[in-house]
Amino acid sequence: MAKLKIGIIIGSTRPGRFADTPAKWIYDLAGKRPEFEVELVDLRDYPMPFFEDATSHAYRPEQPNRHVLAWQEKVSSLDGYIVTVAEYNRGPTAVLKNALDYAYNEWNNKPIAFVGYGGVWASRAVEQLRLHAVELQMAPIRTAVHILLPDFLAVKGGEKKLDEIEHLNQGANAMLDQFTWWVKALKAARDNTADAQQKAA
């Protein structure tokens, strides 16, 4: 059976970002799951303009911008997504929301999970992203990982590493357990739908 393709989306592009640290950590944990083929997906590699199209990509998927096309192809190729989330002004980063808006069908019927960090653990940003995910016809995983401020500061300051903080490892594995179930279930459902459509054609 082919492995399920999972993208760890690095949800910030700022210089000096912390996002690389939790992305690499959750990448290593997810990579231990035998069902998964995991890759890091860095939004820096997809320098898309801020969304200015006339309509949503739900209605007009054509897109001439090569960076947007590359992004849509990458999103389409994956079976599930785990996103690192920073919180700015009670919401997610603009670049992450922009990346969500530049695809639609490519997201449909796939699970998404979140690893948040910062002053309030990105809890408000993750809550908003769950609403966006539902609108994009994704299944947001109930359990998220929230890196609390003391752990964030200790890791950022070099005093600890994320894989040394046991409660975060436990939380991440609980999230990955749920995520794995949803990735398998939705992949099977998409495959069954595709087979039925092919037979009906």
PDB file of C-alpha atoms in Angstrom:
ATOM      1  CA  MET A   1       0.000   0.000   0.000  1.00  0.00           C
ATOM      2  CA  ALA A   2       1.322   3.440  -0.947  1.00  0.00           C
ATOM      3  CA  LYS A   3       2.271   5.705   1.918  1.00  0.00           C
ATOM      4  CA  LEU A   4       0.074   8.662   2.776  1.00  0.00           C
ATOM      5  CA  LYS A   5       1.685  11.972   1.836  1.00  0.00           C
ATOM      6  CA  ILE A   6       1.758  14.489   4.660  1.00  0.00           C
ATOM      7  CA  GLY A   7       2.895  18.095   4.373  1.00  0.00           C
ATOM      8  CA  ILE A   8       4.251  20.019   7.361  1.00  0.00           C
ATOM      9  CA  ILE A   9       3.412  23.578   6.309  1.00  0.00           C
ATOM     10  CA  ILE A  10       5.645  26.244   7.848  1.00  0.00           C
ATOM     11  CA  GLY A  11       3.129  29.010   8.418  1.00  0.00           C
ATOM     12  CA  SER A  12       5.460  32.005   8.780  1.00  0.00           C
ATOM     13  CA  THR A  13       7.970  33.592   6.424  1.00  0.00           C
ATOM     14  CA  ARG A  14       9.466  36.225   8.733  1.00  0.00           C
ATOM     15  CA  PRO A  15      13.254  36.539   9.118  1.00  0.00           C
ATOM     16  CA  GLY A  16      14.379  34.870  12.337  1.00  0.00           C
ATOM     17  CA  ARG A  17      11.116  32.937  12.611  1.00  0.00           C
ATOM     18  CA  PHE A  18      10.648  30.329  15.333  1.00  0.00           C
ATOM     19  CA  ALA A  19       8.471  28.235  13.016  1.00  0.00           C
ATOM     20  CA  ASP A  20      11.343  26.073  11.754  1.00  0.00           C
ATOM     21  CA  THR A  21      11.828  24.603  15.225  1.00  0.00           C
ATOM     22  CA  PRO A  22       8.325  23.170  15.780  1.00  0.00           C
ATOM     23  CA  ALA A  23       8.120  22.218  12.086  1.00  0.00           C
ATOM     24  CA  LYS A  24      11.235  20.061  12.332  1.00  0.00           C
ATOM     25  CA  TRP A  25      10.048  18.580  15.644  1.00  0.00           C
ATOM     26  CA  ILE A  26       6.611  17.539  14.373  1.00  0.00           C
ATOM     27  CA  TYR A  27       8.209  16.400  11.096  1.00  0.00           C
ATOM     28  CA  ASP A  28      10.404  13.968  13.064  1.00  0.00           C
ATOM     29  CA  LEU A  29       7.478  12.684  15.136  1.00  0.00           C
ATOM     30  CA  ALA A  30       5.182  12.253  12.139  1.00  0.00           C
ATOM     31  CA  GLY A  31       7.996  10.583  10.216  1.00  0.00           C
ATOM     32  CA  LYS A  32       8.028   7.765  12.755  1.00  0.00           C
ATOM     33  CA  ARG A  33       4.547   6.744  11.632  1.00  0.00           C
ATOM     34  CA  PRO A  34       4.996   3.898   9.126  1.00  0.00           C
ATOM     35  CA  GLU A  35       1.897   4.998   7.177  1.00  0.00           C
ATOM     36  CA  PHE A  36       3.316   8.414   6.358  1.00  0.00           C
ATOM     37  CA  GLU A  37       5.671   9.946   3.836  1.00  0.00           C
ATOM     38  CA  VAL A  38       6.352  13.371   5.351  1.00  0.00           C
ATOM     39  CA  GLU A  39       7.776  16.522   3.813  1.00  0.00           C
ATOM     40  CA  LEU A  40       8.365  20.085   4.946  1.00  0.00           C
ATOM     41  CA  VAL A  41       6.446  22.645   2.883  1.00  0.00           C
ATOM     42  CA  ASP A  42       7.896  26.131   3.345  1.00  0.00           C
ATOM     43  CA  LEU A  43       5.741  29.091   2.304  1.00  0.00           C
ATOM     44  CA  ARG A  44       8.971  30.955   1.534  1.00  0.00           C
ATOM     45  CA  ASP A  45       9.267  28.681  -1.494  1.00  0.00           C
ATOM     46  CA  TYR A  46       5.885  29.902  -2.803  1.00  0.00           C
ATOM     47  CA  PRO A  47       6.088  33.722  -2.936  1.00  0.00           C
ATOM     48  CA  MET A  48       2.494  34.293  -4.002  1.00  0.00           C
ATOM     49  CA  PRO A  49       0.985  37.756  -4.339  1.00  0.00           C
ATOM     50  CA  PHE A  50      -1.635  38.702  -1.807  1.00  0.00           C
ATOM     51  CA  PHE A  51      -4.976  37.412  -2.975  1.00  0.00           C
ATOM     52  CA  GLU A  52      -6.514  39.804  -5.476  1.00  0.00           C
ATOM     53  CA  ASP A  53      -8.428  37.525  -7.829  1.00  0.00           C
ATOM     54  CA  ALA A  54     -11.948  38.406  -8.930  1.00  0.00           C
ATOM     55  CA  THR A  55     -13.505  35.281  -7.407  1.00  0.00           C
ATOM     56  CA  SER A  56     -12.687  32.424  -5.081  1.00  0.00           C
ATOM     57  CA  HIS A  57     -10.784  29.490  -6.522  1.00  0.00           C
ATOM     58  CA  ALA A  58     -13.839  27.427  -5.684  1.00  0.00           C
ATOM     59  CA  TYR A  59     -15.407  28.982  -8.785  1.00  0.00           C
ATOM     60  CA  ARG A  60     -12.448  29.854 -10.998  1.00  0.00           C
ATOM     61  CA  PRO A  61      -9.518  27.531 -10.389  1.00  0.00           C
ATOM     62  CA  GLU A  62      -7.459  28.722 -13.359  1.00  0.00           C
ATOM     63  CA  GLN A  63      -4.411  30.700 -12.288  1.00  0.00           C
ATOM     64  CA  PRO A  64      -1.625  32.031 -14.515  1.00  0.00           C
ATOM     65  CA  ASN A  65       0.790  32.920 -11.708  1.00  0.00           C
ATOM     66  CA  ARG A  66       3.509  30.249 -11.659  1.00  0.00           C
ATOM     67  CA  HIS A  67       4.006  30.436  -7.881  1.00  0.00           C
ATOM     68  CA  VAL A  68       0.289  29.932  -7.314  1.00  0.00           C
ATOM     69  CA  LEU A  69       0.202  27.040  -9.765  1.00  0.00           C
ATOM     70  CA  ALA A  70       3.147  25.412  -7.987  1.00  0.00           C
ATOM     71  CA  TRP A  71       1.387  25.911  -4.650  1.00  0.00           C
ATOM     72  CA  GLN A  72      -1.868  24.398  -5.888  1.00  0.00           C
ATOM     73  CA  GLU A  73      -0.007  21.403  -7.299  1.00  0.00           C
ATOM     74  CA  LYS A  74       1.777  20.866  -3.983  1.00  0.00           C
ATOM     75  CA  VAL A  75      -1.448  21.106  -1.971  1.00  0.00           C
ATOM     76  CA  SER A  76      -3.165  18.705  -4.372  1.00  0.00           C
ATOM     77  CA  SER A  77      -0.375  16.138  -4.060  1.00  0.00           C
ATOM     78  CA  LEU A  78      -0.782  15.787  -0.284  1.00  0.00           C
ATOM     79  CA  ASP A  79      -3.213  13.643   1.730  1.00  0.00           C
ATOM     80  CA  GLY A  80      -3.091  15.728   4.910  1.00  0.00           C
ATOM     81  CA  TYR A  81      -1.529  18.817   6.426  1.00  0.00           C
ATOM     82  CA  ILE A  82       0.054  19.803   9.728  1.00  0.00           C
ATOM     83  CA  VAL A  83       0.568  23.554  10.029  1.00  0.00           C
ATOM     84  CA  THR A  84       2.795  25.553  12.351  1.00  0.00           C
ATOM     85  CA  VAL A  85       0.835  28.554  13.610  1.00  0.00           C
ATOM     86  CA  ALA A  86       2.095  31.833  15.014  1.00  0.00           C
ATOM     87  CA  GLU A  87      -0.462  34.316  16.355  1.00  0.00           C
ATOM     88  CA  TYR A  88      -0.341  38.006  15.450  1.00  0.00           C
ATOM     89  CA  ASN A  89      -3.028  40.384  16.758  1.00  0.00           C
ATOM     90  CA  ARG A  90      -5.334  37.497  17.747  1.00  0.00           C
ATOM     91  CA  GLY A  91      -5.155  35.791  14.373  1.00  0.00           C
ATOM     92  CA  PRO A  92      -2.970  33.698  12.070  1.00  0.00           C
ATOM     93  CA  THR A  93      -0.247  35.128   9.884  1.00  0.00           C
ATOM     94  CA  ALA A  94      -1.371  36.892   6.725  1.00  0.00           C
ATOM     95  CA  VAL A  95       0.882  34.727   4.566  1.00  0.00           C
ATOM     96  CA  LEU A  96      -0.773  31.545   5.890  1.00  0.00           C
ATOM     97  CA  LYS A  97      -4.323  32.829   5.333  1.00  0.00           C
ATOM     98  CA  ASN A  98      -3.246  33.917   1.837  1.00  0.00           C
ATOM     99  CA  ALA A  99      -1.936  30.417   1.108  1.00  0.00           C
ATOM    100  CA  LEU A 100      -5.244  28.908   2.189  1.00  0.00           C
ATOM    101  CA  ASP A 101      -7.145  31.279  -0.107  1.00  0.00           C
ATOM    102  CA  TYR A 102      -5.060  30.440  -3.163  1.00  0.00           C
ATOM    103  CA  ALA A 103      -6.439  26.903  -3.386  1.00  0.00           C
ATOM    104  CA  TYR A 104      -9.850  25.347  -2.903  1.00  0.00           C
ATOM    105  CA  ASN A 105     -10.563  21.991  -4.531  1.00  0.00           C
ATOM    106  CA  GLU A 106      -7.033  20.917  -3.643  1.00  0.00           C
ATOM    107  CA  TRP A 107      -7.859  21.162   0.087  1.00  0.00           C
ATOM    108  CA  ASN A 108     -11.221  19.404  -0.074  1.00  0.00           C
ATOM    109  CA  ASN A 109     -11.909  16.283   2.015  1.00  0.00           C
ATOM    110  CA  LYS A 110      -8.502  16.184   3.678  1.00  0.00           C
ATOM    111  CA  PRO A 111      -7.521  16.576   7.358  1.00  0.00           C
ATOM    112  CA  ILE A 112      -5.541  19.440   8.827  1.00  0.00           C
ATOM    113  CA  ALA A 113      -3.842  19.682  12.239  1.00  0.00           C
ATOM    114  CA  PHE A 114      -2.118  22.554  14.003  1.00  0.00           C
ATOM    115  CA  VAL A 115       1.000  23.224  16.093  1.00  0.00           C
ATOM    116  CA  GLY A 116       0.710  26.670  17.692  1.00  0.00           C
ATOM    117  CA  TYR A 117       3.159  28.759  19.692  1.00  0.00           C
ATOM    118  CA  GLY A 118       3.433  32.174  21.288  1.00  0.00           C
ATOM    119  CA  GLY A 119       1.942  34.264  24.075  1.00  0.00           C
ATOM    120  CA  VAL A 120      -1.442  32.541  24.214  1.00  0.00           C
ATOM    121  CA  TRP A 121      -0.165  29.438  22.467  1.00  0.00           C
ATOM    122  CA  ALA A 122      -1.765  30.577  19.186  1.00  0.00           C
ATOM    123  CA  SER A 123      -5.078  29.304  20.536  1.00  0.00           C
ATOM    124  CA  ARG A 124      -7.086  32.124  18.944  1.00  0.00           C
ATOM    125  CA  ALA A 125      -5.273  31.781  15.626  1.00  0.00           C
ATOM    126  CA  VAL A 126      -5.866  28.024  15.587  1.00  0.00           C
ATOM    127  CA  GLU A 127      -9.551  28.582  16.379  1.00  0.00           C
ATOM    128  CA  GLN A 128      -9.859  30.887  13.372  1.00  0.00           C
ATOM    129  CA  LEU A 129      -7.970  28.466  11.135  1.00  0.00           C
ATOM    130  CA  ARG A 130     -10.401  25.704  12.063  1.00  0.00           C
ATOM    131  CA  LEU A 131     -13.234  27.872  10.724  1.00  0.00           C
ATOM    132  CA  HIS A 132     -11.314  28.529   7.505  1.00  0.00           C
ATOM    133  CA  ALA A 133     -10.618  24.809   7.183  1.00  0.00           C
ATOM    134  CA  VAL A 134     -14.308  23.928   7.423  1.00  0.00           C
ATOM    135  CA  GLU A 135     -15.115  26.456   4.692  1.00  0.00           C
ATOM    136  CA  LEU A 136     -12.448  24.799   2.509  1.00  0.00           C
ATOM    137  CA  GLN A 137     -14.126  21.426   3.147  1.00  0.00           C
ATOM    138  CA  MET A 138     -11.282  20.106   5.276  1.00  0.00           C
ATOM    139  CA  ALA A 139     -11.543  18.148   8.517  1.00  0.00           C
ATOM    140  CA  PRO A 140      -9.729  20.068  11.286  1.00  0.00           C
ATOM    141  CA  ILE A 141      -8.394  17.733  13.977  1.00  0.00           C
ATOM    142  CA  ARG A 142      -9.831  18.400  17.431  1.00  0.00           C
ATOM    143  CA  THR A 143      -6.541  18.037  19.299  1.00  0.00           C
ATOM    144  CA  ALA A 144      -3.863  20.607  18.536  1.00  0.00           C
ATOM    145  CA  VAL A 145      -0.411  21.138  20.004  1.00  0.00           C
ATOM    146  CA  HIS A 146      -0.030  24.440  21.872  1.00  0.00           C
ATOM    147  CA  ILE A 147       3.503  25.348  22.918  1.00  0.00           C
ATOM    148  CA  LEU A 148       3.021  27.396  26.087  1.00  0.00           C
ATOM    149  CA  LEU A 149       4.963  30.599  26.643  1.00  0.00           C
ATOM    150  CA  PRO A 150       7.431  29.193  29.241  1.00  0.00           C
ATOM    151  CA  ASP A 151       8.305  26.301  26.908  1.00  0.00           C
ATOM    152  CA  PHE A 152       8.470  28.658  23.918  1.00  0.00           C
ATOM    153  CA  LEU A 153      10.894  30.969  25.723  1.00  0.00           C
ATOM    154  CA  ALA A 154      13.011  28.085  27.026  1.00  0.00           C
ATOM    155  CA  VAL A 155      13.336  26.572  23.551  1.00  0.00           C
ATOM    156  CA  LYS A 156      13.884  29.903  21.835  1.00  0.00           C
ATOM    157  CA  GLY A 157      16.549  30.756  24.405  1.00  0.00           C
ATOM    158  CA  GLY A 158      18.356  27.446  23.872  1.00  0.00           C
ATOM    159  CA  GLU A 159      17.683  26.112  27.358  1.00  0.00           C
ATOM    160  CA  LYS A 160      15.558  23.181  26.142  1.00  0.00           C
ATOM    161  CA  LYS A 161      14.641  21.321  22.976  1.00  0.00           C
ATOM    162  CA  LEU A 162      11.070  20.493  22.078  1.00  0.00           C
ATOM    163  CA  ASP A 163      11.749  16.758  22.016  1.00  0.00           C
ATOM    164  CA  GLU A 164      12.917  17.019  25.649  1.00  0.00           C
ATOM    165  CA  ILE A 165       9.558  18.375  26.890  1.00  0.00           C
ATOM    166  CA  GLU A 166       7.502  15.299  27.677  1.00  0.00           C
ATOM    167  CA  HIS A 167       4.045  16.880  27.888  1.00  0.00           C
ATOM    168  CA  LEU A 168       4.529  18.323  24.397  1.00  0.00           C
ATOM    169  CA  ASN A 169       5.615  14.952  23.037  1.00  0.00           C
ATOM    170  CA  GLN A 170       2.548  13.346  24.623  1.00  0.00           C
ATOM    171  CA  GLY A 171       0.263  16.019  23.177  1.00  0.00           C
ATOM    172  CA  ALA A 172       1.816  15.736  19.742  1.00  0.00           C
ATOM    173  CA  ASN A 173       1.412  11.972  19.671  1.00  0.00           C
ATOM    174  CA  ALA A 174      -2.216  12.268  20.766  1.00  0.00           C
ATOM    175  CA  MET A 175      -2.789  14.700  17.903  1.00  0.00           C
ATOM    176  CA  LEU A 176      -0.994  12.409  15.459  1.00  0.00           C
ATOM    177  CA  ASP A 177      -3.142   9.455  16.560  1.00  0.00           C
ATOM    178  CA  GLN A 178      -6.287  11.384  15.654  1.00  0.00           C
ATOM    179  CA  PHE A 179      -4.714  12.791  12.513  1.00  0.00           C
ATOM    180  CA  THR A 180      -3.652   9.334  11.312  1.00  0.00           C
ATOM    181  CA  TRP A 181      -7.197   8.016  11.645  1.00  0.00           C
ATOM    182  CA  TRP A 182      -8.614  10.912   9.649  1.00  0.00           C
ATOM    183  CA  VAL A 183      -5.946  10.749   6.942  1.00  0.00           C
ATOM    184  CA  LYS A 184      -6.702   7.050   6.373  1.00  0.00           C
ATOM    185  CA  ALA A 185     -10.476   7.476   6.499  1.00  0.00           C
ATOM    186  CA  LEU A 186     -10.617  10.434   4.140  1.00  0.00           C
ATOM    187  CA  LYS A 187      -8.114   8.929   1.716  1.00  0.00           C
ATOM    188  CA  ALA A 188     -10.269   5.789   1.505  1.00  0.00           C
ATOM    189  CA  ALA A 189     -13.391   7.893   0.996  1.00  0.00           C
ATOM    190  CA  ARG A 190     -11.762   9.973  -1.765  1.00  0.00           C
ATOM    191  CA  ASP A 191     -10.536   6.828  -3.502  1.00  0.00           C
ATOM    192  CA  ASN A 192     -13.994   5.222  -3.312  1.00  0.00           C
ATOM    193  CA  THR A 193     -15.603   8.347  -4.748  1.00  0.00           C
ATOM    194  CA  ALA A 194     -13.063   8.513  -7.567  1.00  0.00           C
ATOM    195  CA  ASP A 195     -13.633   4.834  -8.407  1.00  0.00           C
ATOM    196  CA  ALA A 196     -17.411   5.328  -8.465  1.00  0.00           C
ATOM    197  CA  GLN A 197     -17.113   8.361 -10.717  1.00  0.00           C
ATOM    198  CA  GLN A 198     -14.815   6.490 -13.068  1.00  0.00           C
ATOM    199  CA  LYS A 199     -17.241   3.580 -13.335  1.00  0.00           C
ATOM    200  CA  ALA A 200     -20.127   5.952 -13.986  1.00  0.00           C
ATOM    201  CA  ALA A 201     -18.276   7.836 -16.725  1.00  0.00           C
TER     202      ALA A 201
END
